[in-house]
């Protein structure tokens, strides 16, 4: 069984009955959300060595958080189906029950950097990372009597159309900025540099694939796993793998350009502007760059506020690669707003 199944049974067989007896009507929502491979349904035996177990998120009113947390710590059994109900985690070294008791507003603000119980502005959308959104929208909801969890998850289903076009344009811009460098570095004998550039662009192409499929991308550990599961964009995985494995810069460039042509076609199928061909010669040099796809997409953004955003910047995960920023919601929000407001 995956952890999600254990958590579902734990809530239904232990936690919910306990609360019904001692705090009837207190639950505003219950789910297995947040961090953990089991939220994505990707946990295995290796996952069980830390932070894995009988974990839940329980939503109550603000005034009831401490009371419910204390009640659970005092009255929960020591184990359920052979798994301990109290255990240490990487964020709490002393054993404690694995039920996070919080409010919906606090939980979404901590995960996302913004309060998802209200409408978002443009800067809010650009503050989000795919992983942060998945920590709210993946997993499973076990109880939602008020409907607030469903409303939050529905709000996070996908970007507004104008913001979606903006982030798609940004990925194409980034790819275009460096595609010719694969050959330029390789042609000067810098094979390591050429490989590094190719790998960076493979990452950008994969991110673009998630965007074109309207799927939120996870953090790096599961990025390739979920990319391969994308129904259409996942088909370019062989070309991207060749781009990072190839022994010559020409083979790297050829493989990546073939993948970009397929992404350009997928973009056209999705009703977004696309070029006749995704790539073109880079001036008179024997290298390739992208066609002006970024501009074509940008010209179709109807929201003036989105159209006025700094070109080529996009969502924070498109320009920040620092773990300590991407995993800290307050830092993400502060940095993203500072850049997008210029």
mmCIF file of C-alpha atoms in Angstrom:
data_model
loop_
_atom_site.group_PDB
_atom_site.id
_atom_site.type_symbol
_atom_site.label_atom_id
_atom_site.label_comp_id
_atom_site.label_asym_id
_atom_site.label_seq_id
_atom_site.Cartn_x
_atom_site.Cartn_y
_atom_site.Cartn_z
ATOM 1 C CA UNK A 1 0.000 0.000 0.000
ATOM 2 C CA UNK A 2 1.070 3.573 -0.662
ATOM 3 C CA UNK A 3 1.167 6.014 2.223
ATOM 4 C CA UNK A 4 -1.910 7.805 0.925
ATOM 5 C CA UNK A 5 -4.012 4.695 1.488
ATOM 6 C CA UNK A 6 -2.752 4.298 5.063
ATOM 7 C CA UNK A 7 -3.528 7.961 5.746
ATOM 8 C CA UNK A 8 -7.042 7.641 4.328
ATOM 9 C CA UNK A 9 -7.810 4.655 6.551
ATOM 10 C CA UNK A 10 -6.193 6.339 9.552
ATOM 11 C CA UNK A 11 -8.481 9.335 9.213
ATOM 12 C CA UNK A 12 -11.652 7.335 8.672
ATOM 13 C CA UNK A 13 -10.999 4.661 11.276
ATOM 14 C CA UNK A 14 -9.221 6.605 14.030
ATOM 15 C CA UNK A 15 -9.036 10.394 13.758
ATOM 16 C CA UNK A 16 -12.560 11.181 12.522
ATOM 17 C CA UNK A 17 -14.314 8.959 15.117
ATOM 18 C CA UNK A 18 -12.186 10.454 17.904
ATOM 19 C CA UNK A 19 -13.103 14.002 16.887
ATOM 20 C CA UNK A 20 -16.771 13.097 16.470
ATOM 21 C CA UNK A 21 -16.820 11.879 20.066
ATOM 22 C CA UNK A 22 -14.869 14.696 21.679
ATOM 23 C CA UNK A 23 -15.152 17.707 19.309
ATOM 24 C CA UNK A 24 -18.241 17.136 17.152
ATOM 25 C CA UNK A 25 -18.593 19.526 14.239
ATOM 26 C CA UNK A 26 -15.058 20.876 14.620
ATOM 27 C CA UNK A 27 -13.669 19.631 11.272
ATOM 28 C CA UNK A 28 -13.708 22.142 8.421
ATOM 29 C CA UNK A 29 -11.616 19.891 6.209
ATOM 30 C CA UNK A 30 -9.329 16.878 6.342
ATOM 31 C CA UNK A 31 -6.829 15.662 3.758
ATOM 32 C CA UNK A 32 -3.379 14.294 3.081
ATOM 33 C CA UNK A 33 -1.712 17.336 1.550
ATOM 34 C CA UNK A 34 1.650 19.078 1.856
ATOM 35 C CA UNK A 35 5.098 17.589 1.417
ATOM 36 C CA UNK A 36 5.944 13.954 0.874
ATOM 37 C CA UNK A 37 6.228 11.621 -2.100
ATOM 38 C CA UNK A 38 3.018 9.893 -1.035
ATOM 39 C CA UNK A 39 1.051 13.073 -1.802
ATOM 40 C CA UNK A 40 2.031 12.545 -5.451
ATOM 41 C CA UNK A 41 1.432 8.793 -5.194
ATOM 42 C CA UNK A 42 5.124 8.171 -5.852
ATOM 43 C CA UNK A 43 6.301 6.793 -2.514
ATOM 44 C CA UNK A 44 8.017 3.425 -2.288
ATOM 45 C CA UNK A 45 9.989 1.513 0.342
ATOM 46 C CA UNK A 46 12.864 3.990 0.116
ATOM 47 C CA UNK A 47 10.454 6.805 1.031
ATOM 48 C CA UNK A 48 9.842 5.281 4.452
ATOM 49 C CA UNK A 49 13.178 6.202 6.036
ATOM 50 C CA UNK A 50 12.094 9.760 6.924
ATOM 51 C CA UNK A 51 8.972 11.963 7.061
ATOM 52 C CA UNK A 52 6.766 9.123 5.837
ATOM 53 C CA UNK A 53 3.885 7.768 7.876
ATOM 54 C CA UNK A 54 0.440 8.483 9.243
ATOM 55 C CA UNK A 55 0.269 12.130 8.258
ATOM 56 C CA UNK A 56 -2.858 14.250 7.801
ATOM 57 C CA UNK A 57 -3.783 17.898 7.521
ATOM 58 C CA UNK A 58 -6.799 18.804 9.625
ATOM 59 C CA UNK A 59 -8.490 22.159 9.080
ATOM 60 C CA UNK A 60 -10.350 23.829 11.950
ATOM 61 C CA UNK A 61 -11.221 27.365 13.033
ATOM 62 C CA UNK A 62 -8.317 29.488 14.283
ATOM 63 C CA UNK A 63 -9.470 29.417 17.895
ATOM 64 C CA UNK A 64 -9.584 25.602 17.926
ATOM 65 C CA UNK A 65 -6.108 24.826 16.519
ATOM 66 C CA UNK A 66 -4.227 24.414 19.813
ATOM 67 C CA UNK A 67 -7.079 22.602 21.531
ATOM 68 C CA UNK A 68 -7.453 20.007 18.775
ATOM 69 C CA UNK A 69 -3.704 19.505 18.493
ATOM 70 C CA UNK A 70 -3.470 18.837 22.238
ATOM 71 C CA UNK A 71 -6.473 16.498 22.153
ATOM 72 C CA UNK A 72 -4.934 14.391 19.403
ATOM 73 C CA UNK A 73 -1.571 14.213 21.122
ATOM 74 C CA UNK A 74 -3.261 13.029 24.299
ATOM 75 C CA UNK A 75 -5.831 10.588 22.925
ATOM 76 C CA UNK A 76 -4.543 9.051 19.708
ATOM 77 C CA UNK A 77 -3.438 5.399 19.980
ATOM 78 C CA UNK A 78 0.262 4.617 19.747
ATOM 79 C CA UNK A 79 -0.062 2.916 16.373
ATOM 80 C CA UNK A 80 -2.447 2.060 13.566
ATOM 81 C CA UNK A 81 -2.036 -0.980 11.314
ATOM 82 C CA UNK A 82 1.509 -1.453 12.534
ATOM 83 C CA UNK A 83 2.589 2.145 11.900
ATOM 84 C CA UNK A 84 3.376 4.552 14.763
ATOM 85 C CA UNK A 85 1.081 7.545 15.139
ATOM 86 C CA UNK A 86 3.871 9.607 16.722
ATOM 87 C CA UNK A 87 7.270 9.967 15.093
ATOM 88 C CA UNK A 88 10.072 12.452 14.566
ATOM 89 C CA UNK A 89 10.423 14.370 11.296
ATOM 90 C CA UNK A 90 13.101 16.512 9.709
ATOM 91 C CA UNK A 91 11.282 19.632 10.927
ATOM 92 C CA UNK A 92 10.374 18.291 14.395
ATOM 93 C CA UNK A 93 12.949 16.098 16.093
ATOM 94 C CA UNK A 94 10.783 15.061 19.041
ATOM 95 C CA UNK A 95 8.111 12.415 18.307
ATOM 96 C CA UNK A 96 4.677 13.964 17.797
ATOM 97 C CA UNK A 97 1.480 12.900 16.115
ATOM 98 C CA UNK A 98 1.495 13.384 12.365
ATOM 99 C CA UNK A 99 -1.726 15.390 12.124
ATOM 100 C CA UNK A 100 -1.057 18.980 11.104
ATOM 101 C CA UNK A 101 -3.834 21.058 12.691
ATOM 102 C CA UNK A 102 -4.228 24.412 10.999
ATOM 103 C CA UNK A 103 -6.614 26.715 9.142
ATOM 104 C CA UNK A 104 -7.140 26.707 5.398
ATOM 105 C CA UNK A 105 -5.893 30.282 5.107
ATOM 106 C CA UNK A 106 -2.738 29.604 7.136
ATOM 107 C CA UNK A 107 -1.984 26.371 5.317
ATOM 108 C CA UNK A 108 -2.236 27.887 1.833
ATOM 109 C CA UNK A 109 -0.211 30.940 2.836
ATOM 110 C CA UNK A 110 2.552 28.753 4.264
ATOM 111 C CA UNK A 111 2.650 26.513 1.184
ATOM 112 C CA UNK A 112 2.045 29.061 -1.550
ATOM 113 C CA UNK A 113 3.189 32.371 -0.132
ATOM 114 C CA UNK A 114 -0.296 33.748 -0.789
ATOM 115 C CA UNK A 115 -3.747 33.221 0.735
ATOM 116 C CA UNK A 116 -5.616 30.945 -1.655
ATOM 117 C CA UNK A 117 -8.981 31.561 0.007
ATOM 118 C CA UNK A 118 -9.173 34.838 -1.944
ATOM 119 C CA UNK A 119 -8.709 35.814 -5.569
ATOM 120 C CA UNK A 120 -5.112 36.162 -6.808
ATOM 121 C CA UNK A 121 -3.511 39.143 -8.462
ATOM 122 C CA UNK A 122 -0.882 38.739 -11.186
ATOM 123 C CA UNK A 123 2.058 38.864 -8.776
ATOM 124 C CA UNK A 124 0.446 36.115 -6.711
ATOM 125 C CA UNK A 125 0.329 33.798 -9.726
ATOM 126 C CA UNK A 126 3.986 34.447 -10.549
ATOM 127 C CA UNK A 127 4.979 33.700 -6.938
ATOM 128 C CA UNK A 128 3.750 30.120 -7.232
ATOM 129 C CA UNK A 129 5.965 27.157 -7.972
ATOM 130 C CA UNK A 130 4.491 23.994 -9.408
ATOM 131 C CA UNK A 131 5.621 22.033 -6.357
ATOM 132 C CA UNK A 132 3.934 24.480 -3.976
ATOM 133 C CA UNK A 133 0.671 24.167 -5.894
ATOM 134 C CA UNK A 134 0.905 20.375 -5.931
ATOM 135 C CA UNK A 135 1.254 20.409 -2.142
ATOM 136 C CA UNK A 136 -2.266 21.878 -2.087
ATOM 137 C CA UNK A 137 -3.899 20.282 -5.121
ATOM 138 C CA UNK A 138 -2.375 16.790 -5.212
ATOM 139 C CA UNK A 139 -3.000 14.271 -2.454
ATOM 140 C CA UNK A 140 -6.517 13.446 -1.394
ATOM 141 C CA UNK A 141 -9.278 15.284 0.451
ATOM 142 C CA UNK A 142 -11.114 13.073 2.955
ATOM 143 C CA UNK A 143 -13.602 15.561 4.367
ATOM 144 C CA UNK A 144 -14.718 18.978 3.123
ATOM 145 C CA UNK A 145 -18.028 19.890 4.770
ATOM 146 C CA UNK A 146 -17.721 23.626 3.998
ATOM 147 C CA UNK A 147 -16.508 23.205 0.418
ATOM 148 C CA UNK A 148 -13.590 25.567 1.088
ATOM 149 C CA UNK A 149 -10.945 23.042 0.131
ATOM 150 C CA UNK A 150 -12.668 22.336 -3.164
ATOM 151 C CA UNK A 151 -12.844 26.085 -3.872
ATOM 152 C CA UNK A 152 -9.146 26.550 -3.127
ATOM 153 C CA UNK A 153 -8.095 23.601 -5.264
ATOM 154 C CA UNK A 154 -10.330 24.760 -8.102
ATOM 155 C CA UNK A 155 -8.758 28.230 -7.963
ATOM 156 C CA UNK A 156 -5.332 26.624 -8.317
ATOM 157 C CA UNK A 157 -6.351 24.402 -11.221
ATOM 158 C CA UNK A 158 -4.351 26.497 -13.706
ATOM 159 C CA UNK A 159 -3.078 29.957 -14.570
ATOM 160 C CA UNK A 160 -5.440 32.562 -16.013
ATOM 161 C CA UNK A 161 -5.103 32.577 -19.807
ATOM 162 C CA UNK A 162 -3.016 35.766 -20.014
ATOM 163 C CA UNK A 163 -0.573 34.593 -17.333
ATOM 164 C CA UNK A 164 -0.318 31.198 -19.039
ATOM 165 C CA UNK A 165 0.648 32.856 -22.311
ATOM 166 C CA UNK A 166 3.184 35.002 -20.492
ATOM 167 C CA UNK A 167 5.013 32.068 -18.883
ATOM 168 C CA UNK A 168 4.962 30.092 -22.154
ATOM 169 C CA UNK A 169 6.545 33.084 -23.926
ATOM 170 C CA UNK A 170 9.201 33.288 -21.210
ATOM 171 C CA UNK A 171 10.276 29.663 -21.692
ATOM 172 C CA UNK A 172 10.657 30.186 -25.438
ATOM 173 C CA UNK A 173 12.653 33.367 -24.799
ATOM 174 C CA UNK A 174 15.021 31.569 -22.455
ATOM 175 C CA UNK A 175 15.580 28.726 -24.909
ATOM 176 C CA UNK A 176 16.240 31.208 -27.701
ATOM 177 C CA UNK A 177 18.817 33.082 -25.653
ATOM 178 C CA UNK A 178 21.137 30.084 -25.319
ATOM 179 C CA UNK A 179 20.340 27.544 -28.042
ATOM 180 C CA UNK A 180 23.135 28.757 -30.324
ATOM 181 C CA UNK A 181 25.621 28.493 -27.450
ATOM 182 C CA UNK A 182 25.564 24.672 -27.637
ATOM 183 C CA UNK A 183 27.408 24.874 -30.936
ATOM 184 C CA UNK A 184 29.459 27.952 -30.116
ATOM 185 C CA UNK A 185 30.940 26.345 -26.989
ATOM 186 C CA UNK A 186 31.299 22.944 -28.637
ATOM 187 C CA UNK A 187 32.951 24.438 -31.690
ATOM 188 C CA UNK A 188 35.643 25.975 -29.484
ATOM 189 C CA UNK A 189 36.396 22.614 -27.895
ATOM 190 C CA UNK A 190 34.462 23.302 -24.686
ATOM 191 C CA UNK A 191 32.548 20.038 -24.619
ATOM 192 C CA UNK A 192 31.698 20.316 -20.921
ATOM 193 C CA UNK A 193 30.296 23.812 -21.395
ATOM 194 C CA UNK A 194 28.291 22.680 -24.423
ATOM 195 C CA UNK A 195 26.825 19.794 -22.428
ATOM 196 C CA UNK A 196 25.960 22.103 -19.551
ATOM 197 C CA UNK A 197 24.100 24.514 -21.840
ATOM 198 C CA UNK A 198 22.243 21.632 -23.482
ATOM 199 C CA UNK A 199 21.163 20.330 -20.076
ATOM 200 C CA UNK A 200 19.910 23.780 -19.044
ATOM 201 C CA UNK A 201 17.842 24.008 -22.209
ATOM 202 C CA UNK A 202 16.484 20.486 -21.773
ATOM 203 C CA UNK A 203 15.231 21.615 -18.364
ATOM 204 C CA UNK A 204 13.560 24.654 -19.940
ATOM 205 C CA UNK A 205 12.006 22.519 -22.689
ATOM 206 C CA UNK A 206 10.601 20.121 -20.108
ATOM 207 C CA UNK A 207 9.135 23.019 -18.133
ATOM 208 C CA UNK A 208 7.565 24.274 -21.354
ATOM 209 C CA UNK A 209 6.095 20.807 -21.884
ATOM 210 C CA UNK A 210 4.376 20.981 -18.496
ATOM 211 C CA UNK A 211 3.005 24.421 -19.369
ATOM 212 C CA UNK A 212 1.622 23.271 -22.712
ATOM 213 C CA UNK A 213 -0.070 20.311 -20.996
ATOM 214 C CA UNK A 214 -1.447 22.647 -18.299
ATOM 215 C CA UNK A 215 0.155 20.549 -15.589
ATOM 216 C CA UNK A 216 2.018 21.875 -12.550
ATOM 217 C CA UNK A 217 5.638 20.663 -12.504
ATOM 218 C CA UNK A 218 7.026 19.115 -9.301
ATOM 219 C CA UNK A 219 10.411 19.768 -7.730
ATOM 220 C CA UNK A 220 13.522 18.174 -9.285
ATOM 221 C CA UNK A 221 13.310 14.725 -7.671
ATOM 222 C CA UNK A 222 10.060 13.916 -9.488
ATOM 223 C CA UNK A 223 10.381 16.321 -12.431
ATOM 224 C CA UNK A 224 11.465 13.680 -14.945
ATOM 225 C CA UNK A 225 9.082 11.051 -13.600
ATOM 226 C CA UNK A 226 5.997 13.218 -14.040
ATOM 227 C CA UNK A 227 7.253 14.682 -17.318
ATOM 228 C CA UNK A 228 7.409 11.181 -18.792
ATOM 229 C CA UNK A 229 3.753 10.731 -17.816
ATOM 230 C CA UNK A 230 2.556 13.796 -19.740
ATOM 231 C CA UNK A 231 0.246 12.471 -22.463
ATOM 232 C CA UNK A 232 1.751 14.454 -25.359
ATOM 233 C CA UNK A 233 4.814 16.414 -24.255
ATOM 234 C CA UNK A 234 6.222 13.300 -22.617
ATOM 235 C CA UNK A 235 6.774 11.859 -26.097
ATOM 236 C CA UNK A 236 9.822 14.117 -26.589
ATOM 237 C CA UNK A 237 11.690 12.455 -23.708
ATOM 238 C CA UNK A 238 13.853 10.331 -26.087
ATOM 239 C CA UNK A 239 15.058 13.427 -27.945
ATOM 240 C CA UNK A 240 15.800 15.251 -24.691
ATOM 241 C CA UNK A 241 17.692 12.256 -23.350
ATOM 242 C CA UNK A 242 19.756 12.162 -26.524
ATOM 243 C CA UNK A 243 20.482 15.880 -26.159
ATOM 244 C CA UNK A 244 22.172 15.307 -22.792
ATOM 245 C CA UNK A 245 23.875 12.044 -23.832
ATOM 246 C CA UNK A 246 25.181 12.986 -27.272
ATOM 247 C CA UNK A 247 28.943 12.957 -27.810
ATOM 248 C CA UNK A 248 29.066 15.877 -30.258
ATOM 249 C CA UNK A 249 27.552 19.341 -30.093
ATOM 250 C CA UNK A 250 25.876 18.826 -33.481
ATOM 251 C CA UNK A 251 24.032 15.754 -32.234
ATOM 252 C CA UNK A 252 23.041 17.636 -29.073
ATOM 253 C CA UNK A 253 21.685 20.526 -31.091
ATOM 254 C CA UNK A 254 19.873 18.245 -33.549
ATOM 255 C CA UNK A 255 18.144 16.299 -30.773
ATOM 256 C CA UNK A 256 17.073 19.395 -28.888
ATOM 257 C CA UNK A 257 15.819 21.109 -32.038
ATOM 258 C CA UNK A 258 13.768 18.048 -32.940
ATOM 259 C CA UNK A 259 12.148 18.202 -29.493
ATOM 260 C CA UNK A 260 11.457 21.916 -29.919
ATOM 261 C CA UNK A 261 9.720 21.309 -33.242
ATOM 262 C CA UNK A 262 7.383 18.872 -31.496
ATOM 263 C CA UNK A 263 6.688 21.366 -28.712
ATOM 264 C CA UNK A 264 5.951 24.028 -31.334
ATOM 265 C CA UNK A 265 3.442 21.661 -32.969
ATOM 266 C CA UNK A 266 1.852 20.877 -29.606
ATOM 267 C CA UNK A 267 1.559 24.580 -28.930
ATOM 268 C CA UNK A 268 -0.273 25.041 -32.227
ATOM 269 C CA UNK A 269 -2.642 22.186 -31.338
ATOM 270 C CA UNK A 270 -3.444 23.947 -28.069
ATOM 271 C CA UNK A 271 -4.529 27.115 -29.870
ATOM 272 C CA UNK A 272 -1.463 29.198 -29.019
ATOM 273 C CA UNK A 273 0.583 31.002 -31.671
ATOM 274 C CA UNK A 274 3.349 28.905 -33.194
ATOM 275 C CA UNK A 275 5.960 29.452 -35.857
ATOM 276 C CA UNK A 276 6.160 27.620 -39.178
ATOM 277 C CA UNK A 277 9.311 26.090 -37.726
ATOM 278 C CA UNK A 278 10.547 26.338 -34.155
ATOM 279 C CA UNK A 279 14.197 26.867 -35.076
ATOM 280 C CA UNK A 280 16.151 28.856 -37.622
ATOM 281 C CA UNK A 281 19.805 29.603 -38.513
ATOM 282 C CA UNK A 282 21.663 31.860 -36.115
ATOM 283 C CA UNK A 283 22.791 34.657 -38.457
ATOM 284 C CA UNK A 284 25.561 33.307 -40.738
ATOM 285 C CA UNK A 285 26.947 30.928 -38.153
ATOM 286 C CA UNK A 286 26.528 27.145 -38.386
ATOM 287 C CA UNK A 287 24.301 27.088 -35.304
ATOM 288 C CA UNK A 288 20.571 27.340 -34.683
ATOM 289 C CA UNK A 289 18.328 29.530 -32.598
ATOM 290 C CA UNK A 290 14.574 29.646 -32.071
ATOM 291 C CA UNK A 291 12.128 31.488 -34.258
ATOM 292 C CA UNK A 292 10.408 34.477 -32.709
ATOM 293 C CA UNK A 293 7.817 32.332 -30.929
ATOM 294 C CA UNK A 294 8.109 34.266 -27.690
ATOM 295 C CA UNK A 295 7.051 37.483 -29.421
ATOM 296 C CA UNK A 296 4.208 35.741 -31.284
ATOM 297 C CA UNK A 297 2.746 34.457 -28.024
ATOM 298 C CA UNK A 298 3.331 37.723 -26.181
ATOM 299 C CA UNK A 299 1.390 39.673 -28.799
ATOM 300 C CA UNK A 300 -1.751 37.651 -27.983
ATOM 301 C CA UNK A 301 -1.811 38.594 -24.285
ATOM 302 C CA UNK A 302 -5.004 40.582 -23.874
ATOM 303 C CA UNK A 303 -4.569 41.691 -20.257
ATOM 304 C CA UNK A 304 -2.633 45.016 -20.278
ATOM 305 C CA UNK A 305 -1.209 44.387 -16.800
ATOM 306 C CA UNK A 306 0.237 41.037 -17.883
ATOM 307 C CA UNK A 307 1.490 42.470 -21.167
ATOM 308 C CA UNK A 308 3.338 45.147 -19.168
ATOM 309 C CA UNK A 309 5.285 42.624 -17.081
ATOM 310 C CA UNK A 310 9.086 42.664 -17.452
ATOM 311 C CA UNK A 311 9.812 40.623 -20.594
ATOM 312 C CA UNK A 312 11.540 37.290 -20.187
ATOM 313 C CA UNK A 313 11.179 37.021 -16.404
ATOM 314 C CA UNK A 314 8.004 35.037 -15.774
ATOM 315 C CA UNK A 315 7.138 32.866 -12.777
ATOM 316 C CA UNK A 316 9.724 32.613 -10.042
ATOM 317 C CA UNK A 317 10.653 29.011 -10.850
ATOM 318 C CA UNK A 318 11.631 30.153 -14.353
ATOM 319 C CA UNK A 319 14.402 32.407 -13.068
ATOM 320 C CA UNK A 320 15.304 31.234 -9.571
ATOM 321 C CA UNK A 321 17.100 27.932 -9.016
ATOM 322 C CA UNK A 322 17.992 28.337 -5.347
ATOM 323 C CA UNK A 323 16.412 25.747 -3.060
ATOM 324 C CA UNK A 324 16.392 28.065 -0.036
ATOM 325 C CA UNK A 325 14.304 30.569 -1.993
ATOM 326 C CA UNK A 326 12.017 28.177 -3.844
ATOM 327 C CA UNK A 327 11.082 26.253 -0.684
ATOM 328 C CA UNK A 328 10.471 29.341 1.473
ATOM 329 C CA UNK A 329 7.098 30.867 0.614
ATOM 330 C CA UNK A 330 7.792 34.244 2.239
ATOM 331 C CA UNK A 331 11.069 34.624 0.348
ATOM 332 C CA UNK A 332 9.404 33.621 -2.917
ATOM 333 C CA UNK A 333 6.685 36.196 -2.456
ATOM 334 C CA UNK A 334 9.081 38.990 -1.529
ATOM 335 C CA UNK A 335 11.539 38.306 -4.355
ATOM 336 C CA UNK A 336 8.871 37.755 -6.993
ATOM 337 C CA UNK A 337 6.970 40.937 -6.169
ATOM 338 C CA UNK A 338 10.162 42.973 -6.167
ATOM 339 C CA UNK A 339 11.056 41.827 -9.676
ATOM 340 C CA UNK A 340 7.622 41.791 -11.312
ATOM 341 C CA UNK A 341 6.782 45.284 -10.021
ATOM 342 C CA UNK A 342 9.609 46.860 -12.016
#
